[in-house]
mmCIF file of C-alpha atoms in Angstrom:
data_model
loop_
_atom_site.group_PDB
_atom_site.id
_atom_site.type_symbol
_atom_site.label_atom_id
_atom_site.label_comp_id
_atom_site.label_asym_id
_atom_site.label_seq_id
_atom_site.Cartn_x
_atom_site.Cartn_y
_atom_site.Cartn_z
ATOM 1 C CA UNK P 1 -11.969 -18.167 7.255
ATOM 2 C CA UNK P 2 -15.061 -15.876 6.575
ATOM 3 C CA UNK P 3 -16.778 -17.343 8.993
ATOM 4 C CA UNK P 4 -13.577 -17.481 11.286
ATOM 5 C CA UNK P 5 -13.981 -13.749 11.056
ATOM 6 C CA UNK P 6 -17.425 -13.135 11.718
ATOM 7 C CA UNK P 7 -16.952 -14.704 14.999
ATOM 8 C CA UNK P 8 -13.969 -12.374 15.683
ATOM 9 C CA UNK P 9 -16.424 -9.441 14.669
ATOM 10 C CA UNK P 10 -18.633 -10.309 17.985
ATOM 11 C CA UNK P 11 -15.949 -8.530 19.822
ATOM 12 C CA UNK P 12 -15.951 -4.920 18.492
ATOM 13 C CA UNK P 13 -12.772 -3.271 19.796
ATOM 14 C CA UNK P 14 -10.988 -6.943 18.605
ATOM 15 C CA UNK P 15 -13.110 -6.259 14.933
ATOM 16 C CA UNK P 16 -12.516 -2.312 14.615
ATOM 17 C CA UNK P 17 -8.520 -2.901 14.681
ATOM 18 C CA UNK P 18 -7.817 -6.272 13.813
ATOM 19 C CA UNK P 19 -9.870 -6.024 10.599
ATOM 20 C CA UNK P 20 -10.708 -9.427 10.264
ATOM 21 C CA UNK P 21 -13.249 -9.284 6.659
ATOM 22 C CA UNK P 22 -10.729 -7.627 5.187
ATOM 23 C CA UNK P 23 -7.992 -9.309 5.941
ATOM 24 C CA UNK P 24 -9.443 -12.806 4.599
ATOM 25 C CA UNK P 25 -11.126 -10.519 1.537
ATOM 26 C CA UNK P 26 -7.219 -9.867 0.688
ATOM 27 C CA UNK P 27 -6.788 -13.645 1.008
ATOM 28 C CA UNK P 28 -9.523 -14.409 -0.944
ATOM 29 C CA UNK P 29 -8.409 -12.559 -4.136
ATOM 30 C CA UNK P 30 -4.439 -13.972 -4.122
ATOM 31 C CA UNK P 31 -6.811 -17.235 -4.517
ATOM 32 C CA UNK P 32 -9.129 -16.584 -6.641
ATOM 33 C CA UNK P 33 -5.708 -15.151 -8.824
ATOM 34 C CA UNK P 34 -3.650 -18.103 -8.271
ATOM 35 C CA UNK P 35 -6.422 -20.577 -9.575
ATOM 36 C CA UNK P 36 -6.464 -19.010 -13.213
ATOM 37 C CA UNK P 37 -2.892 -19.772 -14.594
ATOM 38 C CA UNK P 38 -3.970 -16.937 -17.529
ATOM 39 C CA UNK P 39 -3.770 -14.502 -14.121
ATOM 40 C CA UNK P 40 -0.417 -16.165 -13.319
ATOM 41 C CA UNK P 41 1.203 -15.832 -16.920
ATOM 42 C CA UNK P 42 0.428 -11.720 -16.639
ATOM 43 C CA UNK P 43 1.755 -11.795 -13.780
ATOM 44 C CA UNK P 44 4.864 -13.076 -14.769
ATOM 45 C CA UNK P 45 5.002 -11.187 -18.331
ATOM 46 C CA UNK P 46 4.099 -8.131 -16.057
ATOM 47 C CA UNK P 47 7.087 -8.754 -13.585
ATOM 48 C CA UNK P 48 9.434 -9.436 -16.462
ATOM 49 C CA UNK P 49 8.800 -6.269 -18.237
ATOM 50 C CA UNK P 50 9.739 -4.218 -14.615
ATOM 51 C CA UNK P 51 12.722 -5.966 -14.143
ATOM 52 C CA UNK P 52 14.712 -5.320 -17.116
ATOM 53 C CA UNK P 53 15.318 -2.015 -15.760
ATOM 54 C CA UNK P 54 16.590 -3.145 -12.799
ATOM 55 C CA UNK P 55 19.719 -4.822 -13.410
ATOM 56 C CA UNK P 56 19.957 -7.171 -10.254
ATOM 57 C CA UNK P 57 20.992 -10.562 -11.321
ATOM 58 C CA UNK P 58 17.058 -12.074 -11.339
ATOM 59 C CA UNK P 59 15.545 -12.873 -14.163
ATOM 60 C CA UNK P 60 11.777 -14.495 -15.187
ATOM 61 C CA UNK P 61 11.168 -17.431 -17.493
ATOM 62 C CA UNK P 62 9.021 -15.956 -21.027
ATOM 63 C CA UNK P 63 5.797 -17.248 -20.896
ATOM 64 C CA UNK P 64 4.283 -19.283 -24.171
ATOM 65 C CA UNK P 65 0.872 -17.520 -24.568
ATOM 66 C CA UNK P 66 0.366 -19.973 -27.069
ATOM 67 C CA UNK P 67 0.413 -23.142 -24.850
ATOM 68 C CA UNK P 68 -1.154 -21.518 -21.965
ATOM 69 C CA UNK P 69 -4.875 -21.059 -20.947
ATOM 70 C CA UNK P 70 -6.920 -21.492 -17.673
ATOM 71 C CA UNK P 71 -5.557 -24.442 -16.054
ATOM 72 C CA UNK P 72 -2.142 -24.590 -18.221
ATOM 73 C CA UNK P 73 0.897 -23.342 -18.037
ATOM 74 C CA UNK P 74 3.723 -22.869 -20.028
ATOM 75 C CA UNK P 75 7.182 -21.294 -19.547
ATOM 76 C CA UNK P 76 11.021 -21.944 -20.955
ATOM 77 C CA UNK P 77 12.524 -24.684 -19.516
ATOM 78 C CA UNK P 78 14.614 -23.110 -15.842
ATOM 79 C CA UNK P 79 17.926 -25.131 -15.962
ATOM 80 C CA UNK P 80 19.651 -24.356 -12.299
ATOM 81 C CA UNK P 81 19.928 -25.204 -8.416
ATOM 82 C CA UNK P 82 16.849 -24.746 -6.413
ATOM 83 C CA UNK P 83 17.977 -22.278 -3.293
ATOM 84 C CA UNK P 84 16.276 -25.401 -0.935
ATOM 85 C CA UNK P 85 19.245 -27.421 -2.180
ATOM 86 C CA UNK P 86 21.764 -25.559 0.464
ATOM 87 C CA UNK P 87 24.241 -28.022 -0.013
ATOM 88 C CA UNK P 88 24.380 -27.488 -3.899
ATOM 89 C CA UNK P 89 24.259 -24.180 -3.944
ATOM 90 C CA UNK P 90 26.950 -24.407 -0.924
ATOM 91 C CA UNK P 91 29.302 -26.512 -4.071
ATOM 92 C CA UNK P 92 28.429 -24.240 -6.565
ATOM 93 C CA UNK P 93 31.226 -22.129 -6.254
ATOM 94 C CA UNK P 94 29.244 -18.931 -6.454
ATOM 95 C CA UNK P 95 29.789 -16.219 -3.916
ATOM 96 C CA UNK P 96 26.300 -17.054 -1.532
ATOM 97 C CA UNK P 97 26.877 -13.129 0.187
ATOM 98 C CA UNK P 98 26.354 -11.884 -3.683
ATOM 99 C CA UNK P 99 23.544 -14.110 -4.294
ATOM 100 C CA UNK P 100 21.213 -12.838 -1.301
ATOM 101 C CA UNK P 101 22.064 -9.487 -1.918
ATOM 102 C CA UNK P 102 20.966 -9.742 -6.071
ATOM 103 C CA UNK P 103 17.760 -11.541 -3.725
ATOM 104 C CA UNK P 104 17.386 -8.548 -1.455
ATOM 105 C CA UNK P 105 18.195 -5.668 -4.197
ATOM 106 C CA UNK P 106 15.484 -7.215 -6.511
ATOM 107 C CA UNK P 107 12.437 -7.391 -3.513
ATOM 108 C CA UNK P 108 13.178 -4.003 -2.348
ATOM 109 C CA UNK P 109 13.210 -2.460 -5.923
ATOM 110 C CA UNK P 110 10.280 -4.510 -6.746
ATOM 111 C CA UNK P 111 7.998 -2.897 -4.083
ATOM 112 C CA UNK P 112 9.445 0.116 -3.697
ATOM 113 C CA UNK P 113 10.003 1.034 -7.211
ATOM 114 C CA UNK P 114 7.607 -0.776 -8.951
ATOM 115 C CA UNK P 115 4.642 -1.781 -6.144
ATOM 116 C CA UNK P 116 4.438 -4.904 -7.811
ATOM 117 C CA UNK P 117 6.074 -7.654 -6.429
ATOM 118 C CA UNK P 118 6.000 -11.942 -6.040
ATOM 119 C CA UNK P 119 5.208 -12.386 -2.806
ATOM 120 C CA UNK P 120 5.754 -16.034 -2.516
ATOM 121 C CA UNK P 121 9.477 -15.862 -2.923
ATOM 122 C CA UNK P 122 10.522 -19.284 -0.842
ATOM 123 C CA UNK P 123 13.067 -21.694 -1.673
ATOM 124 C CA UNK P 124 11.338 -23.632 -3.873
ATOM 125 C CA UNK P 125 10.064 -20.937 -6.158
ATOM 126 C CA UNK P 126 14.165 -19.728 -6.348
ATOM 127 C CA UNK P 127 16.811 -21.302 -8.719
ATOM 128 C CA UNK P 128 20.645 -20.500 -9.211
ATOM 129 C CA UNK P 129 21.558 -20.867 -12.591
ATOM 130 C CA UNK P 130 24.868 -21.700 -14.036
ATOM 131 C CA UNK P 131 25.561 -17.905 -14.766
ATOM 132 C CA UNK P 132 25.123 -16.825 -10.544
ATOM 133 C CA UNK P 133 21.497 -15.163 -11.638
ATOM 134 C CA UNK P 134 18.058 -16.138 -9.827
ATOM 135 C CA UNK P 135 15.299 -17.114 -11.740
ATOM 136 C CA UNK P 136 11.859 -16.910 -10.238
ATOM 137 C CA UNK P 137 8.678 -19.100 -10.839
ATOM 138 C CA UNK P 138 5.698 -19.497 -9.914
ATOM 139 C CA UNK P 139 3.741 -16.252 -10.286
ATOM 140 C CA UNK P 140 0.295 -17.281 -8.443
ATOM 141 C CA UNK P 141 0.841 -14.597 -5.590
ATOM 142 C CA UNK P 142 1.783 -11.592 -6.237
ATOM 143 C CA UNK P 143 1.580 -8.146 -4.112
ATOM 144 C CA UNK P 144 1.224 -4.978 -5.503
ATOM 145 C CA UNK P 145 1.379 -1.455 -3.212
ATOM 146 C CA UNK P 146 0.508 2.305 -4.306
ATOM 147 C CA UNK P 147 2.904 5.050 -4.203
ATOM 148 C CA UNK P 148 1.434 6.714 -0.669
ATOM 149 C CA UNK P 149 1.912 3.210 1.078
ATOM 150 C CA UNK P 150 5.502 2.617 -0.049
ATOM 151 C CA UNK P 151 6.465 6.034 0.992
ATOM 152 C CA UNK P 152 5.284 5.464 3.691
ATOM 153 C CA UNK P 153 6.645 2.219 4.239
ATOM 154 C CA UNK P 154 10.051 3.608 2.894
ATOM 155 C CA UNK P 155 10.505 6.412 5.563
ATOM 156 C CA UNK P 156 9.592 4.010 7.877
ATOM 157 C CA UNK P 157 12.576 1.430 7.201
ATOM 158 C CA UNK P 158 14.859 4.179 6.544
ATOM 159 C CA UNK P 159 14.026 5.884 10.233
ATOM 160 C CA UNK P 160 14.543 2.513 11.503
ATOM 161 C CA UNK P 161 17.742 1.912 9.970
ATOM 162 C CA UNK P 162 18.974 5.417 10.802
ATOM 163 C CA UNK P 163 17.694 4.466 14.396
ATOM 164 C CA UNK P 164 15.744 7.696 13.745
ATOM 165 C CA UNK P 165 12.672 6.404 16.174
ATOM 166 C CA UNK P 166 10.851 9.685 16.027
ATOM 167 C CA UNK P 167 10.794 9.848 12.806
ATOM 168 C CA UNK P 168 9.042 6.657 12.952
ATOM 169 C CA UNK P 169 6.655 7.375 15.086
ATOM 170 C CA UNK P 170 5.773 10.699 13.016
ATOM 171 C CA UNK P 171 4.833 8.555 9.813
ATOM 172 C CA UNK P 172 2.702 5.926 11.297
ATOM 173 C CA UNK P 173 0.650 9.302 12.676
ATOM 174 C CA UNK P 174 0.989 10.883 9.552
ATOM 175 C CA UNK P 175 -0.134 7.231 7.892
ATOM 176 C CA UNK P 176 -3.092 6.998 10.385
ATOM 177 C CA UNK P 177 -1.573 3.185 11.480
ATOM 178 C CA UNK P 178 -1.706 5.329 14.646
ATOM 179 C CA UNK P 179 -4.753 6.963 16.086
ATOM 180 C CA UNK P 180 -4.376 10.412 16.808
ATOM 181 C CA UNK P 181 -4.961 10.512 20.188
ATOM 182 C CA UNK P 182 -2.200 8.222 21.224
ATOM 183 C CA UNK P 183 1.268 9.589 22.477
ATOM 184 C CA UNK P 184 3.962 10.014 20.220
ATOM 185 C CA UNK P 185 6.430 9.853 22.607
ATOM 186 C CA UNK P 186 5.389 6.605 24.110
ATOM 187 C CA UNK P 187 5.228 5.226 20.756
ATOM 188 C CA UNK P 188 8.523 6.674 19.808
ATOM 189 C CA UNK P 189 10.485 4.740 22.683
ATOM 190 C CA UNK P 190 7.871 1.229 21.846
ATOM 191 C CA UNK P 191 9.536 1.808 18.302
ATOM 192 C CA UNK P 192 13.415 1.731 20.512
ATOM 193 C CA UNK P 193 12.294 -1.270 22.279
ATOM 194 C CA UNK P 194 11.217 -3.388 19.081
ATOM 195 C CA UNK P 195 14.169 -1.856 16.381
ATOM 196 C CA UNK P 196 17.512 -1.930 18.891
ATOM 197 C CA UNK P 197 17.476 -5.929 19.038
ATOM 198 C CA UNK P 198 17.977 -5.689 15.005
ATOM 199 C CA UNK P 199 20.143 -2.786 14.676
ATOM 200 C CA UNK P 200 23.577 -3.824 13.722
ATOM 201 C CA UNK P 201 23.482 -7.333 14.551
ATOM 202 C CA UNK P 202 23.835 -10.447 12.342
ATOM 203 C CA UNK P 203 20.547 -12.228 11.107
ATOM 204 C CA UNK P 204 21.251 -14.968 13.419
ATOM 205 C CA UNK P 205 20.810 -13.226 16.669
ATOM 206 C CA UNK P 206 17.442 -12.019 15.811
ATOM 207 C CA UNK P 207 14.499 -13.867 16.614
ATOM 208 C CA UNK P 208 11.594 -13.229 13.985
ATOM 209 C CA UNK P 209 9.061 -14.808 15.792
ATOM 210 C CA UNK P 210 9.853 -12.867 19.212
ATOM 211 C CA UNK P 211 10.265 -9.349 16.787
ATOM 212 C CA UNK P 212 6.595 -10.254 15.713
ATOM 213 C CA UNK P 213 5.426 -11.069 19.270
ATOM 214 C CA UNK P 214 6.637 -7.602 20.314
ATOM 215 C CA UNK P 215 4.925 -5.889 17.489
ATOM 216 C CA UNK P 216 1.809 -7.121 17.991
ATOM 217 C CA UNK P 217 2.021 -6.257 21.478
ATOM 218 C CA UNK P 218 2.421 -2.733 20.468
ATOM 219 C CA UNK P 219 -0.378 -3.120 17.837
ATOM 220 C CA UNK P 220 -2.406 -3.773 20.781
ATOM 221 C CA UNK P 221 -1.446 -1.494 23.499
ATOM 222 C CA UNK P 222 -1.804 1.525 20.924
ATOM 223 C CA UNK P 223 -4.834 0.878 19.030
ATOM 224 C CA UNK P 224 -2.896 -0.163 15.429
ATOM 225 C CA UNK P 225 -4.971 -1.651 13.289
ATOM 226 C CA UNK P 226 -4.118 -4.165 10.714
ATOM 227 C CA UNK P 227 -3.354 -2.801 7.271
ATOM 228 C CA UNK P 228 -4.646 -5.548 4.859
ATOM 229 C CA UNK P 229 -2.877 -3.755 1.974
ATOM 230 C CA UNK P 230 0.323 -4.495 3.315
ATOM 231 C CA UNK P 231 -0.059 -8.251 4.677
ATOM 232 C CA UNK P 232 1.578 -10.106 1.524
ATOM 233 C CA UNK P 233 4.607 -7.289 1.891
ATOM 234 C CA UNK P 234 5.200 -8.552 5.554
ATOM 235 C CA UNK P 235 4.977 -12.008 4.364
ATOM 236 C CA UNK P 236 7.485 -11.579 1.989
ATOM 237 C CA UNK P 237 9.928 -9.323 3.819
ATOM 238 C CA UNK P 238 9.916 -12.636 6.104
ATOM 239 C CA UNK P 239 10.261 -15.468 3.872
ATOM 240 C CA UNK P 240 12.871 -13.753 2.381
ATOM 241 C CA UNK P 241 14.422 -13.574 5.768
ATOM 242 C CA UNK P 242 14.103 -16.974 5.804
ATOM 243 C CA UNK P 243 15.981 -17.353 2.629
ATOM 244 C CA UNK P 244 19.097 -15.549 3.853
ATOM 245 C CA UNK P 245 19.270 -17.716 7.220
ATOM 246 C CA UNK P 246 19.149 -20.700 5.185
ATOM 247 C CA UNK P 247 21.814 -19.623 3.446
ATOM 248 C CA UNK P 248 23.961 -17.547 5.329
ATOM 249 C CA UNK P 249 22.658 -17.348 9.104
ATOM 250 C CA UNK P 250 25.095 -14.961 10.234
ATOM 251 C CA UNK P 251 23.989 -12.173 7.252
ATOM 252 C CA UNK P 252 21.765 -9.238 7.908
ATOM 253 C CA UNK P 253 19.452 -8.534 5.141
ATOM 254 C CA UNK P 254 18.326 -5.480 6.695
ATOM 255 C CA UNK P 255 21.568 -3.922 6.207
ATOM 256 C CA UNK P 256 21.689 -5.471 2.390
ATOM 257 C CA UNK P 257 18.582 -3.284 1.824
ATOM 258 C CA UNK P 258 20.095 -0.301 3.617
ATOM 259 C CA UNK P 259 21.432 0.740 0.140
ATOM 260 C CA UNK P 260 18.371 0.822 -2.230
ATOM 261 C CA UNK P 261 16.164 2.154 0.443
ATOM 262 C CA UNK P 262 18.362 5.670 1.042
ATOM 263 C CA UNK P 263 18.544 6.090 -2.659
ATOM 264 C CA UNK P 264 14.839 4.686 -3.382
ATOM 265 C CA UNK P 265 13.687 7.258 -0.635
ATOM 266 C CA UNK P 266 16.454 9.987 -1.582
ATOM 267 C CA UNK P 267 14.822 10.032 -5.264
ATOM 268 C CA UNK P 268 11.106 10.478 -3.801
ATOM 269 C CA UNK P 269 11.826 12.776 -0.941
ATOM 270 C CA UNK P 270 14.270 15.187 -2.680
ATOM 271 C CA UNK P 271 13.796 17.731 -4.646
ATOM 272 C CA UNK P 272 13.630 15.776 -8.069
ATOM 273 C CA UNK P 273 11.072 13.920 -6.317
ATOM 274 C CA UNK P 274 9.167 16.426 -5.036
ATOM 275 C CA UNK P 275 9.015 17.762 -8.847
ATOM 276 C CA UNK P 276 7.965 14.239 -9.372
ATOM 277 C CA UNK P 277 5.005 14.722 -6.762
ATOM 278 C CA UNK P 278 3.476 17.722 -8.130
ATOM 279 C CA UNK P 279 3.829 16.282 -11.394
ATOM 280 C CA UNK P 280 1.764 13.035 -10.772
ATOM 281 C CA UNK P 281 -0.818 15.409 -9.089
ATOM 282 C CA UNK P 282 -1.158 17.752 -11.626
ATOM 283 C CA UNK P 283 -1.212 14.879 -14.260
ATOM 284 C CA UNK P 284 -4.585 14.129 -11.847
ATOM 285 C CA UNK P 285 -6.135 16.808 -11.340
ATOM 286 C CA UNK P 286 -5.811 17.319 -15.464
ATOM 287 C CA UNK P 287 -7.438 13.935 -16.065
ATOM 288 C CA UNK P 288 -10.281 14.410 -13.367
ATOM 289 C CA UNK P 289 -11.082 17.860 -14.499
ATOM 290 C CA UNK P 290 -13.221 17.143 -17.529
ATOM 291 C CA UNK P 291 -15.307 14.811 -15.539
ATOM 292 C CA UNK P 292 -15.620 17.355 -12.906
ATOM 293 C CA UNK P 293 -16.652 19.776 -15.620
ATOM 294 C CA UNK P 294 -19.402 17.196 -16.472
ATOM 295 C CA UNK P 295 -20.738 17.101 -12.958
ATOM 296 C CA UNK P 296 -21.422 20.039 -12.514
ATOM 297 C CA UNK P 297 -23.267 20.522 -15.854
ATOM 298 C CA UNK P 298 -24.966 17.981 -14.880
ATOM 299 C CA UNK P 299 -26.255 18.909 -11.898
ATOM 300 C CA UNK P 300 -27.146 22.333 -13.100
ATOM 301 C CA UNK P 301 -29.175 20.553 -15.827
ATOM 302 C CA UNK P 302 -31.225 18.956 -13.152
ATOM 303 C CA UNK P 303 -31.693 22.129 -11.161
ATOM 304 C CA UNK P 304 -33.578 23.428 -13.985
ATOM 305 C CA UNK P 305 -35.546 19.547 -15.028
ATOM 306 C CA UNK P 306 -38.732 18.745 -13.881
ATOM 307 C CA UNK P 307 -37.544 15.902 -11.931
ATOM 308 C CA UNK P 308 -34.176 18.018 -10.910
ATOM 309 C CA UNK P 309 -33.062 18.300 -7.241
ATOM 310 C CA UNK P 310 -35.697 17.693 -4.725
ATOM 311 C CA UNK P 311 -35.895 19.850 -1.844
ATOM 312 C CA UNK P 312 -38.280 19.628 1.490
ATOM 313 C CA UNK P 313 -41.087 22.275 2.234
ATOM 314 C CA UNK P 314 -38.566 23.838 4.912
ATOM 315 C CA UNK P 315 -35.654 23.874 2.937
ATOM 316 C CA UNK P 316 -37.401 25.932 -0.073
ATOM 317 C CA UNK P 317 -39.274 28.256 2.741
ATOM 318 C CA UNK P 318 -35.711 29.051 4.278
ATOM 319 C CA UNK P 319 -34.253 29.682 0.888
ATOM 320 C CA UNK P 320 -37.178 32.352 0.090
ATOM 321 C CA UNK P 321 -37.520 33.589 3.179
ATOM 322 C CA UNK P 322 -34.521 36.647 2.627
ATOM 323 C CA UNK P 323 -36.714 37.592 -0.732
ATOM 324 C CA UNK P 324 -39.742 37.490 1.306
ATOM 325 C CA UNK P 325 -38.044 39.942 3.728
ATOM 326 C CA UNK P 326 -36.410 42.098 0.880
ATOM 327 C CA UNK P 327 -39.614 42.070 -0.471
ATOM 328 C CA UNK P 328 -41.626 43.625 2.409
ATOM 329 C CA UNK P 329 -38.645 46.016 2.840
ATOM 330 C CA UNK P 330 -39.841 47.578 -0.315
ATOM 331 C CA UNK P 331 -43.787 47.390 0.150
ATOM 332 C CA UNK P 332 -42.881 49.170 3.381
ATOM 333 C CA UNK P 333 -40.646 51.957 1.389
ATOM 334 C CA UNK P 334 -43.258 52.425 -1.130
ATOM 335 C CA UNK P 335 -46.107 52.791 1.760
ATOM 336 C CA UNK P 336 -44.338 55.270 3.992
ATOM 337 C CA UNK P 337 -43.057 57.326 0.277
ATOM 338 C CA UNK P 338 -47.134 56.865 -0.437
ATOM 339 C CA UNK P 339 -47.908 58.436 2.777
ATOM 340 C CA UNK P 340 -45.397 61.505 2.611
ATOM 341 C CA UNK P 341 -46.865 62.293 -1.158
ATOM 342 C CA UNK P 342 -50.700 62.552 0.315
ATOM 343 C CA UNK P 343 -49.518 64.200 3.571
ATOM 344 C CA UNK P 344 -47.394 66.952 1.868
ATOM 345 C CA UNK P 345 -50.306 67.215 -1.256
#
């Protein structure tokens, strides 16, 4: 793949928005993560921990740090229906509309209010148990997202599902996925053109891989380029996608999410979470400011050190050139006074 993108990288305009090294860098690490099952088993304590909070019907098998190392695993025994048997889950009894919105209520909280989040959620890695709860497994790939991205991503979805398309358009500028120069108008009615097909219709009218085809298009008529931090979020928005058609092919997911992002994005953009904001930054600044303090001690340090700050011959004859001029100011004072005291004596 590496070498996949070096040969992308010959075309420059292709390599400056397509990203290609970083894309397969991001690659690269879910890898190198999923080949250490001690990476795995954090992953899953770590996910476990975050979800107790959220009350959604999915729970985590408890990992046996005892049994588990490099290349083992070991987790309680997950007694249920995998979600690829359709047909079982179908003769279950349990309500199939309840169990892909406990499946859509856990993602969305998961990146939006955690930024960590298993992005490998297919069939396979999904079980029903006898109780109507999910269980997850396999923790190998696993996304995680910072704050600025998922409120970013978060007014984006919510302008979308308010068919607010200007509102759109104004965070991908404000998120630079735009350049600047480009028209927000024109990308405001691209934004129309890709989110009306999805708006209010059932999942099984919508055709993922056309919706993708269409927003690479726009990708590539206004300069986007890719955004390597979000790639396993994408992925996972769509396998879960996949999930629901499996299941139920004439539910909309999008509009199962609808809920948790308006409150998710209520709580960060109101004022409690603006309180939140300046908070978190002031919590910052507080923890940068002794190494700040340090920096500049030690730079004045070295202004006075015989190997301190080196400066060229111009530089130091600039900086002494307004003392030389004060300098002859005065000889030329005390001259002149000189010459007055003779003339007058």
């Amino acid at each position: 793949f590496f070498w996949l993108a070096e040969i992308i990288s010959k075309n420059p305009e292709r390599a400056r928005r397509m990203k290609p090294r970083e894309v397969v860098r991001t690659l690269k690490e879910s890898v190198f993560f999923e080949l250490d099952l001690r990476f795995e088993a954090a992953a899953a304590t770590e996910l476990a921990d975050n979800i107790k909070t959220h009350d959604t019907g999915l729970r985590v098998p408890t990992v046996d740090w005892n049994l588990t190392s490099r290349r083992v695993l070991t987790m309680d025994w997950v007694d249920g229906i995998s979600l690829s048997d359709v047909e079982a889950i179908r003769n279950s009894g349990h309500d199939i509309n309840l169990i892909l919105a406990k499946a859509a209520t856990s993602l969305f909280l998961q990146i939006f209010k955690d930024g960590f989040f298993h992005a490998d959620p297919h069939p396979g890695n999904l079980f029903l148990d006898k109780n109507g709860d999910l269980v997850l497994v396999d923790f190998g790939i696993m996304g995680r997202l910072d704050m600025e991205s998922r409120i970013y991503i978060a007014e984006i979805m919510r302008g979308f599902l308010n068919e607010d398309y200007r509102h759109v358009a104004d965070v991908h500028f404000r998120a630079g996925y735009v350049p600047a120069g480009k028209s927000v108008e024109a990308f405001t009615q691209a934004c129309m053109a890709v989110a009306k097909p999805i708006t209010g219709k059932p999942l099984y009218q919508i055709s993922v891989a056309n919706l993708l085809g269409q927003m690479f298009k726009i990708a590539a008529e206004f300069e986007m380029e890719t955004q390597p931090q979000l790639l396993l979020m994408q992925k996972t928005l769509m396998v879960t996608e996949g999930v629901g058609r499996i299941l139920n092919p004439k539910l909309n997911m999008w509009e199962l999410s609808r809920p948790i992002i308006e409150r998710w994005a209520t709580e960060q953009f109101g004022a409690a979470g603006k309180l939140k904001e300046a908070v978190r930054e002031g919590k910052d600044i507080l923890t940068k400011f002794p190494h700040m303090l340090h920096a500049i001690e030690h730079a004045v340090n070295n202004l006075g050190s015989r190997d301190g700050i080196k400066l060229h011959p111009v530089s130091i004859a600039e900086l002494n050139e307004p003392r030389r001029q004060h300098q002859r100011q005065w000889l030329l004072l005390a001259w002149t006074s000189l010459g007055v005291i003779s003339m007058l004596w």
